[in-house]
PDB file of C-alpha atoms in Angstrom:
ATOM      1  CA  MET A   1      82.614 -27.021 139.623  1.00 62.00           C
ATOM      2  CA  ILE A   2      82.628 -23.969 141.888  1.00 66.00           C
ATOM      3  CA  LEU A   3      79.782 -25.463 143.928  1.00 69.00           C
ATOM      4  CA  VAL A   4      81.560 -28.826 144.187  1.00 70.00           C
ATOM      5  CA  THR A   5      84.748 -27.122 145.339  1.00 76.00           C
ATOM      6  CA  ALA A   6      82.875 -24.994 147.875  1.00 77.00           C
ATOM      7  CA  THR A   7      81.083 -27.977 149.417  1.00 85.00           C
ATOM      8  CA  LEU A   8      84.035 -30.380 149.239  1.00 86.00           C
ATOM      9  CA  PRO A   9      85.188 -29.767 152.846  1.00 91.00           C
ATOM     10  CA  LEU A  10      81.698 -30.501 154.198  1.00 92.00           C
ATOM     11  CA  ASP A  11      81.403 -33.561 151.972  1.00 93.00           C
ATOM     12  CA  ALA A  12      84.770 -34.781 153.247  1.00 94.00           C
ATOM     13  CA  ILE A  13      83.649 -34.345 156.861  1.00 95.00           C
ATOM     14  CA  ALA A  14      80.455 -36.263 156.085  1.00 95.00           C
ATOM     15  CA  HIS A  15      82.469 -39.081 154.494  1.00 95.00           C
ATOM     16  CA  ALA A  16      84.841 -39.257 157.457  1.00 95.00           C
ATOM     17  CA  ARG A  17      81.865 -39.472 159.791  1.00 95.00           C
ATOM     18  CA  ALA A  18      80.262 -42.199 157.654  1.00 96.00           C
ATOM     19  CA  VAL A  19      83.480 -44.219 157.843  1.00 95.00           C
ATOM     20  CA  GLU A  20      83.646 -43.649 161.594  1.00 95.00           C
ATOM     21  CA  VAL A  21      80.151 -45.032 162.223  1.00 94.00           C
ATOM     22  CA  GLY A  22      80.679 -47.934 159.827  1.00 94.00           C
ATOM     23  CA  LEU A  23      78.304 -46.774 157.090  1.00 96.00           C
ATOM     24  CA  SER A  24      80.921 -46.149 154.382  1.00 96.00           C
ATOM     25  CA  THR A  25      83.339 -48.816 153.140  1.00 96.00           C
ATOM     26  CA  GLN A  26      85.235 -46.480 150.778  1.00 96.00           C
ATOM     27  CA  ASP A  27      88.809 -45.378 151.282  1.00 96.00           C
ATOM     28  CA  TRP A  28      89.755 -41.806 150.419  1.00 96.00           C
ATOM     29  CA  PRO A  29      91.085 -42.471 146.883  1.00 96.00           C
ATOM     30  CA  ALA A  30      87.886 -44.298 145.925  1.00 96.00           C
ATOM     31  CA  TRP A  31      85.756 -41.553 147.464  1.00 96.00           C
ATOM     32  CA  LEU A  32      87.674 -38.825 145.639  1.00 94.00           C
ATOM     33  CA  GLY A  33      87.287 -40.787 142.413  1.00 95.00           C
ATOM     34  CA  ASP A  34      83.517 -40.762 142.852  1.00 95.00           C
ATOM     35  CA  VAL A  35      83.571 -37.044 143.648  1.00 94.00           C
ATOM     36  CA  GLY A  36      85.558 -36.310 140.502  1.00 93.00           C
ATOM     37  CA  LYS A  37      83.331 -38.481 138.346  1.00 94.00           C
ATOM     38  CA  SER A  38      80.167 -36.875 139.732  1.00 94.00           C
ATOM     39  CA  ALA A  39      81.642 -33.392 139.312  1.00 92.00           C
ATOM     40  CA  GLY A  40      82.516 -34.081 135.690  1.00 93.00           C
ATOM     41  CA  ILE A  41      79.037 -35.347 134.875  1.00 93.00           C
ATOM     42  CA  GLY A  42      77.469 -32.467 136.773  1.00 91.00           C
ATOM     43  CA  ALA A  43      79.614 -29.937 134.924  1.00 91.00           C
ATOM     44  CA  MET A  44      78.526 -31.319 131.562  1.00 93.00           C
ATOM     45  CA  PHE A  45      74.860 -31.158 132.532  1.00 92.00           C
ATOM     46  CA  ALA A  46      75.297 -27.662 133.982  1.00 90.00           C
ATOM     47  CA  ALA A  47      77.022 -26.365 130.850  1.00 92.00           C
ATOM     48  CA  ALA A  48      74.370 -27.870 128.601  1.00 94.00           C
ATOM     49  CA  GLY A  49      71.614 -26.525 130.849  1.00 92.00           C
ATOM     50  CA  ALA A  50      73.068 -23.014 130.930  1.00 91.00           C
ATOM     51  CA  GLY A  51      73.450 -22.979 127.170  1.00 93.00           C
ATOM     52  CA  GLY A  52      69.912 -24.246 126.711  1.00 94.00           C
ATOM     53  CA  VAL A  53      68.452 -21.651 129.079  1.00 92.00           C
ATOM     54  CA  LEU A  54      70.220 -18.783 127.326  1.00 91.00           C
ATOM     55  CA  ALA A  55      69.102 -20.073 123.927  1.00 94.00           C
ATOM     56  CA  LEU A  56      65.472 -20.175 125.077  1.00 93.00           C
ATOM     57  CA  VAL A  57      65.680 -16.701 126.619  1.00 90.00           C
ATOM     58  CA  ARG A  58      67.192 -15.363 123.396  1.00 91.00           C
ATOM     59  CA  ARG A  59      64.471 -16.939 121.241  1.00 92.00           C
ATOM     60  CA  PHE A  60      61.514 -16.451 123.612  1.00 92.00           C
ATOM     61  CA  PRO A  61      62.402 -13.562 125.945  1.00 88.00           C
ATOM     62  CA  ARG A  62      58.951 -13.368 127.570  1.00 87.00           C
ATOM     63  CA  ARG A  63      57.764 -16.947 127.201  1.00 93.00           C
ATOM     64  CA  ALA A  64      60.866 -19.061 127.674  1.00 94.00           C
ATOM     65  CA  TRP A  65      58.995 -21.037 130.343  1.00 95.00           C
ATOM     66  CA  ILE A  66      56.690 -22.599 127.711  1.00 96.00           C
ATOM     67  CA  PRO A  67      59.267 -24.419 125.550  1.00 96.00           C
ATOM     68  CA  GLY A  68      61.368 -24.842 128.680  1.00 96.00           C
ATOM     69  CA  SER A  69      58.616 -26.939 130.242  1.00 97.00           C
ATOM     70  CA  VAL A  70      58.518 -29.233 127.222  1.00 97.00           C
ATOM     71  CA  VAL A  71      62.291 -29.640 127.319  1.00 96.00           C
ATOM     72  CA  VAL A  72      62.365 -30.382 131.075  1.00 96.00           C
ATOM     73  CA  VAL A  73      59.702 -33.101 130.872  1.00 97.00           C
ATOM     74  CA  ALA A  74      61.222 -34.682 127.758  1.00 97.00           C
ATOM     75  CA  LEU A  75      64.717 -34.723 129.256  1.00 96.00           C
ATOM     76  CA  SER A  76      63.399 -36.146 132.532  1.00 96.00           C
ATOM     77  CA  ALA A  77      61.711 -39.021 130.705  1.00 96.00           C
ATOM     78  CA  GLY A  78      64.865 -39.624 128.707  1.00 96.00           C
ATOM     79  CA  PHE A  79      66.966 -39.569 131.868  1.00 96.00           C
ATOM     80  CA  VAL A  80      64.754 -42.184 133.568  1.00 95.00           C
ATOM     81  CA  PHE A  81      64.936 -44.393 130.466  1.00 96.00           C
ATOM     82  CA  LEU A  82      68.673 -44.066 129.853  1.00 96.00           C
ATOM     83  CA  SER A  83      70.029 -43.880 133.397  1.00 96.00           C
ATOM     84  CA  PRO A  84      70.166 -47.685 133.919  1.00 95.00           C
ATOM     85  CA  LEU A  85      72.074 -48.035 130.646  1.00 95.00           C
ATOM     86  CA  VAL A  86      74.399 -45.028 130.719  1.00 95.00           C
ATOM     87  CA  LEU A  87      74.824 -43.378 134.133  1.00 94.00           C
ATOM     88  CA  GLU A  88      74.357 -46.070 136.775  1.00 96.00           C
ATOM     89  CA  PRO A  89      76.950 -48.458 135.264  1.00 96.00           C
ATOM     90  CA  LEU A  90      79.551 -45.687 135.646  1.00 94.00           C
ATOM     91  CA  PHE A  91      79.371 -46.109 139.410  1.00 96.00           C
ATOM     92  CA  ASN A  92      78.316 -49.708 140.053  1.00 97.00           C
ATOM     93  CA  ARG A  93      78.258 -53.182 138.567  1.00 97.00           C
ATOM     94  CA  PHE A  94      74.823 -54.677 137.934  1.00 97.00           C
ATOM     95  CA  THR A  95      74.261 -58.393 137.421  1.00 96.00           C
ATOM     96  CA  PRO A  96      70.957 -60.207 136.838  1.00 94.00           C
ATOM     97  CA  LEU A  97      69.740 -61.995 139.944  1.00 91.00           C
ATOM     98  CA  PRO A  98      70.840 -65.608 139.379  1.00 90.00           C
ATOM     99  CA  PRO A  99      68.394 -68.528 139.375  1.00 89.00           C
ATOM    100  CA  GLY A 100      67.597 -69.614 142.899  1.00 88.00           C
ATOM    101  CA  GLU A 101      65.134 -69.294 145.739  1.00 87.00           C
ATOM    102  CA  LEU A 102      65.142 -65.496 145.832  1.00 88.00           C
ATOM    103  CA  ARG A 103      64.595 -65.072 142.100  1.00 88.00           C
ATOM    104  CA  SER A 104      61.810 -67.664 142.195  1.00 88.00           C
ATOM    105  CA  GLU A 105      60.120 -65.797 145.048  1.00 87.00           C
ATOM    106  CA  VAL A 106      60.397 -62.491 143.181  1.00 86.00           C
ATOM    107  CA  LEU A 107      58.741 -63.989 140.115  1.00 85.00           C
ATOM    108  CA  ALA A 108      56.087 -65.687 142.257  1.00 87.00           C
ATOM    109  CA  ILE A 109      55.134 -62.409 143.953  1.00 87.00           C
ATOM    110  CA  ALA A 110      55.045 -60.686 140.566  1.00 86.00           C
ATOM    111  CA  GLU A 111      52.795 -63.401 139.147  1.00 87.00           C
ATOM    112  CA  ARG A 112      50.391 -63.273 142.113  1.00 86.00           C
ATOM    113  CA  SER A 113      50.066 -59.525 141.806  1.00 82.00           C
ATOM    114  CA  GLY A 114      49.872 -59.445 138.020  1.00 84.00           C
ATOM    115  CA  VAL A 115      52.991 -57.278 137.758  1.00 85.00           C
ATOM    116  CA  GLU A 116      55.332 -57.414 134.774  1.00 82.00           C
ATOM    117  CA  VAL A 117      58.593 -57.126 136.645  1.00 79.00           C
ATOM    118  CA  GLY A 118      61.097 -56.677 133.829  1.00 77.00           C
ATOM    119  CA  GLU A 119      64.544 -57.764 135.061  1.00 85.00           C
ATOM    120  CA  VAL A 120      65.775 -58.063 138.645  1.00 90.00           C
ATOM    121  CA  TYR A 121      69.372 -56.997 139.284  1.00 95.00           C
ATOM    122  CA  ARG A 122      71.871 -57.247 142.092  1.00 96.00           C
ATOM    123  CA  VAL A 123      74.156 -54.227 142.503  1.00 98.00           C
ATOM    124  CA  ASP A 124      77.537 -54.189 144.240  1.00 98.00           C
ATOM    125  CA  ALA A 125      76.584 -51.462 146.722  1.00 97.00           C
ATOM    126  CA  SER A 126      78.940 -52.957 149.327  1.00 97.00           C
ATOM    127  CA  ARG A 127      81.888 -51.350 147.515  1.00 95.00           C
ATOM    128  CA  ARG A 128      80.681 -48.060 149.028  1.00 96.00           C
ATOM    129  CA  THR A 129      78.352 -48.722 151.938  1.00 97.00           C
ATOM    130  CA  THR A 130      77.088 -51.155 154.530  1.00 96.00           C
ATOM    131  CA  GLY A 131      73.612 -49.657 154.099  1.00 96.00           C
ATOM    132  CA  ALA A 132      70.857 -51.671 152.452  1.00 95.00           C
ATOM    133  CA  ASN A 133      68.302 -50.578 149.905  1.00 94.00           C
ATOM    134  CA  ALA A 134      66.357 -51.479 146.773  1.00 93.00           C
ATOM    135  CA  TYR A 135      64.728 -49.429 144.052  1.00 93.00           C
ATOM    136  CA  VAL A 136      62.816 -49.479 140.775  1.00 91.00           C
ATOM    137  CA  GLY A 137      64.335 -47.730 137.774  1.00 92.00           C
ATOM    138  CA  GLY A 138      64.006 -47.368 134.035  1.00 93.00           C
ATOM    139  CA  LEU A 139      61.059 -47.169 131.685  1.00 90.00           C
ATOM    140  CA  GLY A 140      59.756 -49.610 129.116  1.00 88.00           C
ATOM    141  CA  SER A 141      62.534 -51.902 127.959  1.00 90.00           C
ATOM    142  CA  THR A 142      64.915 -50.580 130.653  1.00 92.00           C
ATOM    143  CA  LYS A 143      62.499 -51.172 133.561  1.00 91.00           C
ATOM    144  CA  ARG A 144      64.151 -53.079 136.403  1.00 91.00           C
ATOM    145  CA  VAL A 145      64.121 -53.846 140.105  1.00 91.00           C
ATOM    146  CA  VAL A 146      67.536 -53.414 141.743  1.00 94.00           C
ATOM    147  CA  LEU A 147      68.532 -55.017 145.062  1.00 96.00           C
ATOM    148  CA  TYR A 148      71.633 -54.021 147.013  1.00 97.00           C
ATOM    149  CA  ASP A 149      73.998 -56.918 147.654  1.00 97.00           C
ATOM    150  CA  THR A 150      74.081 -55.790 151.295  1.00 97.00           C
ATOM    151  CA  LEU A 151      70.338 -56.385 151.485  1.00 96.00           C
ATOM    152  CA  ILE A 152      70.536 -59.850 149.947  1.00 96.00           C
ATOM    153  CA  GLU A 153      73.464 -60.971 152.100  1.00 95.00           C
ATOM    154  CA  ARG A 154      72.586 -59.478 155.501  1.00 96.00           C
ATOM    155  CA  PHE A 155      68.807 -59.616 155.791  1.00 97.00           C
ATOM    156  CA  PRO A 156      66.627 -62.711 156.360  1.00 96.00           C
ATOM    157  CA  PRO A 157      64.773 -64.083 153.311  1.00 93.00           C
ATOM    158  CA  ASP A 158      61.341 -63.032 154.601  1.00 95.00           C
ATOM    159  CA  GLN A 159      62.538 -59.426 154.981  1.00 96.00           C
ATOM    160  CA  VAL A 160      64.055 -59.436 151.493  1.00 95.00           C
ATOM    161  CA  ARG A 161      60.682 -60.679 150.214  1.00 94.00           C
ATOM    162  CA  SER A 162      59.072 -57.692 151.870  1.00 96.00           C
ATOM    163  CA  VAL A 163      61.466 -55.294 150.112  1.00 95.00           C
ATOM    164  CA  VAL A 164      60.857 -56.973 146.765  1.00 93.00           C
ATOM    165  CA  ALA A 165      57.092 -56.788 147.232  1.00 95.00           C
ATOM    166  CA  HIS A 166      57.378 -53.088 148.083  1.00 96.00           C
ATOM    167  CA  GLU A 167      59.328 -52.391 144.893  1.00 94.00           C
ATOM    168  CA  LEU A 168      56.853 -54.428 142.851  1.00 93.00           C
ATOM    169  CA  GLY A 169      54.183 -52.217 144.373  1.00 95.00           C
ATOM    170  CA  HIS A 170      55.849 -49.287 142.624  1.00 95.00           C
ATOM    171  CA  VAL A 171      55.787 -51.209 139.345  1.00 92.00           C
ATOM    172  CA  GLU A 172      52.135 -52.189 139.831  1.00 93.00           C
ATOM    173  CA  GLY A 173      51.219 -48.585 140.584  1.00 94.00           C
ATOM    174  CA  ARG A 174      53.185 -47.268 137.573  1.00 94.00           C
ATOM    175  CA  ASP A 175      54.746 -44.823 139.984  1.00 96.00           C
ATOM    176  CA  LEU A 176      57.559 -43.681 137.691  1.00 94.00           C
ATOM    177  CA  LEU A 177      55.054 -42.812 134.958  1.00 94.00           C
ATOM    178  CA  ARG A 178      52.817 -41.089 137.488  1.00 96.00           C
ATOM    179  CA  GLY A 179      55.809 -39.109 138.681  1.00 96.00           C
ATOM    180  CA  LEU A 180      56.539 -37.946 135.146  1.00 96.00           C
ATOM    181  CA  ALA A 181      52.869 -37.013 134.697  1.00 97.00           C
ATOM    182  CA  TRP A 182      53.002 -34.947 137.893  1.00 97.00           C
ATOM    183  CA  LEU A 183      56.167 -33.286 136.629  1.00 97.00           C
ATOM    184  CA  ALA A 184      54.406 -32.409 133.377  1.00 97.00           C
ATOM    185  CA  LEU A 185      51.592 -30.777 135.362  1.00 97.00           C
ATOM    186  CA  VAL A 186      53.692 -28.649 137.714  1.00 98.00           C
ATOM    187  CA  THR A 187      56.627 -27.721 135.489  1.00 98.00           C
ATOM    188  CA  PRO A 188      54.867 -25.004 133.436  1.00 98.00           C
ATOM    189  CA  ALA A 189      53.684 -23.162 136.554  1.00 97.00           C
ATOM    190  CA  ALA A 190      57.064 -23.639 138.245  1.00 98.00           C
ATOM    191  CA  LEU A 191      59.054 -22.298 135.302  1.00 97.00           C
ATOM    192  CA  PHE A 192      56.644 -19.402 134.824  1.00 96.00           C
ATOM    193  CA  LEU A 193      57.181 -18.420 138.460  1.00 96.00           C
ATOM    194  CA  ALA A 194      60.944 -18.896 138.105  1.00 96.00           C
ATOM    195  CA  GLN A 195      61.008 -16.589 135.080  1.00 94.00           C
ATOM    196  CA  VAL A 196      59.006 -13.919 136.919  1.00 92.00           C
ATOM    197  CA  LEU A 197      61.376 -14.108 139.897  1.00 92.00           C
ATOM    198  CA  ALA A 198      64.444 -14.017 137.666  1.00 91.00           C
ATOM    199  CA  GLU A 199      63.155 -10.951 135.832  1.00 88.00           C
ATOM    200  CA  ARG A 200      62.586  -9.174 139.136  1.00 86.00           C
ATOM    201  CA  ALA A 201      66.084 -10.083 140.321  1.00 84.00           C
ATOM    202  CA  TRP A 202      67.724  -9.144 137.036  1.00 78.00           C
ATOM    203  CA  ARG A 203      68.707  -5.502 136.793  1.00 68.00           C
ATOM    204  CA  PRO A 204      70.612  -4.635 133.620  1.00 58.00           C
ATOM    205  CA  ALA A 205      73.091  -1.803 133.843  1.00 50.00           C
ATOM    206  CA  SER A 206      70.855   0.451 131.759  1.00 46.00           C
ATOM    207  CA  GLY A 207      67.893  -0.110 134.067  1.00 56.00           C
ATOM    208  CA  ALA A 208      65.622   0.396 131.054  1.00 52.00           C
ATOM    209  CA  ASP A 209      64.196  -3.097 130.742  1.00 58.00           C
ATOM    210  CA  SER A 210      63.735  -5.860 133.289  1.00 58.00           C
ATOM    211  CA  ARG A 211      63.483  -8.589 130.639  1.00 68.00           C
ATOM    212  CA  LEU A 212      66.106 -11.269 130.985  1.00 74.00           C
ATOM    213  CA  ALA A 213      69.012 -10.873 128.624  1.00 71.00           C
ATOM    214  CA  ALA A 214      70.490 -13.861 126.839  1.00 76.00           C
ATOM    215  CA  THR A 215      73.863 -13.284 128.453  1.00 82.00           C
ATOM    216  CA  PRO A 216      75.897 -15.188 131.039  1.00 85.00           C
ATOM    217  CA  ALA A 217      75.463 -12.198 133.366  1.00 83.00           C
ATOM    218  CA  ALA A 218      71.804 -13.193 133.777  1.00 85.00           C
ATOM    219  CA  LEU A 219      72.623 -16.762 134.848  1.00 88.00           C
ATOM    220  CA  PRO A 220      72.950 -16.015 138.609  1.00 89.00           C
ATOM    221  CA  ALA A 221      69.433 -14.530 138.686  1.00 89.00           C
ATOM    222  CA  ILE A 222      68.084 -17.484 136.716  1.00 91.00           C
ATOM    223  CA  ALA A 223      69.904 -20.028 138.894  1.00 92.00           C
ATOM    224  CA  LEU A 224      68.676 -18.420 142.116  1.00 93.00           C
ATOM    225  CA  SER A 225      65.069 -18.317 140.930  1.00 95.00           C
ATOM    226  CA  LEU A 226      65.218 -21.932 139.781  1.00 95.00           C
ATOM    227  CA  ALA A 227      66.705 -23.004 143.123  1.00 95.00           C
ATOM    228  CA  LEU A 228      63.946 -21.281 145.109  1.00 96.00           C
ATOM    229  CA  VAL A 229      61.157 -22.682 142.949  1.00 97.00           C
ATOM    230  CA  SER A 230      62.741 -26.147 142.881  1.00 96.00           C
ATOM    231  CA  PHE A 231      62.804 -26.239 146.680  1.00 96.00           C
ATOM    232  CA  ALA A 232      59.095 -25.392 146.868  1.00 96.00           C
ATOM    233  CA  VAL A 233      58.181 -27.901 144.163  1.00 96.00           C
ATOM    234  CA  GLY A 234      60.387 -30.500 145.842  1.00 96.00           C
ATOM    235  CA  ALA A 235      58.623 -30.052 149.174  1.00 97.00           C
ATOM    236  CA  ALA A 236      55.245 -30.539 147.467  1.00 96.00           C
ATOM    237  CA  GLY A 237      56.604 -33.540 145.597  1.00 97.00           C
ATOM    238  CA  ASN A 238      57.813 -35.073 148.844  1.00 98.00           C
ATOM    239  CA  VAL A 239      54.246 -35.041 150.184  1.00 97.00           C
ATOM    240  CA  LEU A 240      53.162 -37.102 147.176  1.00 97.00           C
ATOM    241  CA  SER A 241      56.247 -39.307 147.474  1.00 98.00           C
ATOM    242  CA  ARG A 242      55.375 -40.227 151.058  1.00 98.00           C
ATOM    243  CA  GLN A 243      51.868 -41.182 149.940  1.00 98.00           C
ATOM    244  CA  VAL A 244      53.258 -43.309 147.109  1.00 98.00           C
ATOM    245  CA  GLU A 245      55.685 -45.063 149.465  1.00 98.00           C
ATOM    246  CA  ALA A 246      52.914 -45.741 151.985  1.00 98.00           C
ATOM    247  CA  ARG A 247      50.804 -47.283 149.233  1.00 98.00           C
ATOM    248  CA  ALA A 248      53.718 -49.523 148.201  1.00 98.00           C
ATOM    249  CA  ASP A 249      54.109 -50.567 151.854  1.00 98.00           C
ATOM    250  CA  GLY A 250      50.449 -51.584 151.898  1.00 98.00           C
ATOM    251  CA  PHE A 251      50.947 -53.553 148.693  1.00 97.00           C
ATOM    252  CA  ALA A 252      53.923 -55.386 150.214  1.00 97.00           C
ATOM    253  CA  LEU A 253      51.962 -56.307 153.333  1.00 97.00           C
ATOM    254  CA  ARG A 254      49.034 -57.628 151.297  1.00 96.00           C
ATOM    255  CA  MET A 255      51.229 -59.637 148.937  1.00 94.00           C
ATOM    256  CA  THR A 256      53.456 -61.235 151.581  1.00 95.00           C
ATOM    257  CA  GLN A 257      51.053 -61.421 154.549  1.00 96.00           C
ATOM    258  CA  GLU A 258      54.152 -61.156 156.761  1.00 97.00           C
ATOM    259  CA  PRO A 259      53.799 -58.069 158.975  1.00 98.00           C
ATOM    260  CA  GLY A 260      56.464 -59.383 161.348  1.00 98.00           C
ATOM    261  CA  ALA A 261      58.990 -59.479 158.518  1.00 98.00           C
ATOM    262  CA  PHE A 262      57.936 -55.990 157.415  1.00 98.00           C
ATOM    263  CA  ILE A 263      58.443 -54.591 160.917  1.00 98.00           C
ATOM    264  CA  GLY A 264      61.781 -56.367 161.287  1.00 98.00           C
ATOM    265  CA  LEU A 265      62.866 -54.995 157.928  1.00 98.00           C
ATOM    266  CA  GLU A 266      62.113 -51.406 158.900  1.00 98.00           C
ATOM    267  CA  ARG A 267      64.034 -51.789 162.145  1.00 97.00           C
ATOM    268  CA  GLY A 268      66.953 -53.401 160.331  1.00 97.00           C
ATOM    269  CA  LEU A 269      67.070 -50.746 157.614  1.00 96.00           C
ATOM    270  CA  SER A 270      67.089 -47.975 160.206  1.00 96.00           C
ATOM    271  CA  VAL A 271      70.096 -49.556 161.928  1.00 95.00           C
ATOM    272  CA  SER A 272      71.912 -50.530 158.724  1.00 94.00           C
ATOM    273  CA  ASN A 273      71.478 -47.097 157.130  1.00 95.00           C
ATOM    274  CA  VAL A 274      72.137 -45.198 160.391  1.00 93.00           C
ATOM    275  CA  SER A 275      68.908 -43.272 159.839  1.00 94.00           C
ATOM    276  CA  GLU A 276      66.750 -41.349 162.301  1.00 95.00           C
ATOM    277  CA  PRO A 277      63.607 -43.409 163.057  1.00 96.00           C
ATOM    278  CA  ASP A 278      61.607 -40.338 164.082  1.00 96.00           C
ATOM    279  CA  PRO A 279      63.121 -37.165 162.556  1.00 96.00           C
ATOM    280  CA  PRO A 280      61.979 -33.653 163.510  1.00 97.00           C
ATOM    281  CA  ALA A 281      58.541 -32.907 162.087  1.00 96.00           C
ATOM    282  CA  ALA A 282      59.596 -29.797 160.141  1.00 96.00           C
ATOM    283  CA  TRP A 283      62.557 -31.575 158.550  1.00 96.00           C
ATOM    284  CA  HIS A 284      60.397 -34.547 157.589  1.00 97.00           C
ATOM    285  CA  LEU A 285      57.624 -32.323 156.214  1.00 96.00           C
ATOM    286  CA  LEU A 286      59.988 -30.487 153.873  1.00 95.00           C
ATOM    287  CA  LEU A 287      62.585 -33.124 153.002  1.00 96.00           C
ATOM    288  CA  GLY A 288      61.201 -36.560 153.877  1.00 97.00           C
ATOM    289  CA  THR A 289      60.539 -38.720 150.811  1.00 97.00           C
ATOM    290  CA  HIS A 290      59.318 -41.770 152.765  1.00 98.00           C
ATOM    291  CA  PRO A 291      57.177 -42.282 155.854  1.00 98.00           C
ATOM    292  CA  THR A 292      59.341 -42.356 158.974  1.00 98.00           C
ATOM    293  CA  THR A 293      60.547 -45.668 160.357  1.00 98.00           C
ATOM    294  CA  LEU A 294      58.127 -45.375 163.280  1.00 98.00           C
ATOM    295  CA  GLU A 295      55.240 -44.660 160.904  1.00 98.00           C
ATOM    296  CA  ARG A 296      56.097 -47.694 158.799  1.00 98.00           C
ATOM    297  CA  ILE A 297      56.363 -49.924 161.840  1.00 98.00           C
ATOM    298  CA  GLY A 298      52.922 -48.592 162.738  1.00 98.00           C
ATOM    299  CA  PHE A 299      51.643 -49.697 159.312  1.00 98.00           C
ATOM    300  CA  GLY A 300      52.864 -53.215 160.041  1.00 98.00           C
ATOM    301  CA  LEU A 301      51.355 -53.329 163.522  1.00 98.00           C
ATOM    302  CA  THR A 302      48.002 -52.083 162.211  1.00 98.00           C
ATOM    303  CA  PHE A 303      48.005 -54.676 159.421  1.00 97.00           C
ATOM    304  CA  ALA A 304      48.829 -57.474 161.884  1.00 97.00           C
ATOM    305  CA  ARG A 305      46.037 -56.367 164.199  1.00 95.00           C
ATOM    306  CA  GLU A 306      43.377 -56.057 161.503  1.00 92.00           C
ATOM    307  CA  ARG A 307      44.004 -59.063 159.317  1.00 78.00           C
TER     308      ARG A 307
END
């Protein structure tokens, strides 16, 4: 809650700017409602996380990173599975894509590519934004493809097909499962490093032992170490994410054979989402989760030239 309060002025400025440029459709009461809801959920997770960390440190003072790794991976898998059922409906309304041309095209692309699509949903994103997007979420019985209503209503059918094919590329590549597998590989090393850093930062009043104490006074050292390690792991994960997204782009181009629609889509998304088509290299290297708009347009031009 302290962090939310501290960043609230900056978040408010960002919202005002989003309204000014036409990206946000929310009025202030609705925006504040979302902030409060997010803060409440975040506070519950933070309290549970802090309690869990202290319990592990108390039980395994030198090796808390080992059971911690198991807990992190298990909770991450559970979050991916449950999020479409529990968290996402708190913020948006999801309805199955009704029978029609678009649904038929989605199922046709899935059949051609041998992908089991699960369900396809339309989400009322327009209650908050004019931006367009789509994503794959859930695991197993909760697996789904979600399309923003802004995408369906404002983009030509061939460009929507391209988005759908891209998301089906993630399903075909089992990218969510691969992401969890990667998390299982890096989490032990990351938490080991975080524990080492936290122990170095932690200085009990007695100065006799640098081992972490299972006390709230140790939480700042633990939180700082986790933040530093998470940033490094996130930057490495973003490299893999860009590769995964590029592969899904290639899948979409092969399935639709419509490079012109793909290029038009990338241009349209950049305008609709008010995004930078060619961000600074350092920013993109550390924080970019997708290829840049110019890179993706390049994918389309290369495909059109070589086919």
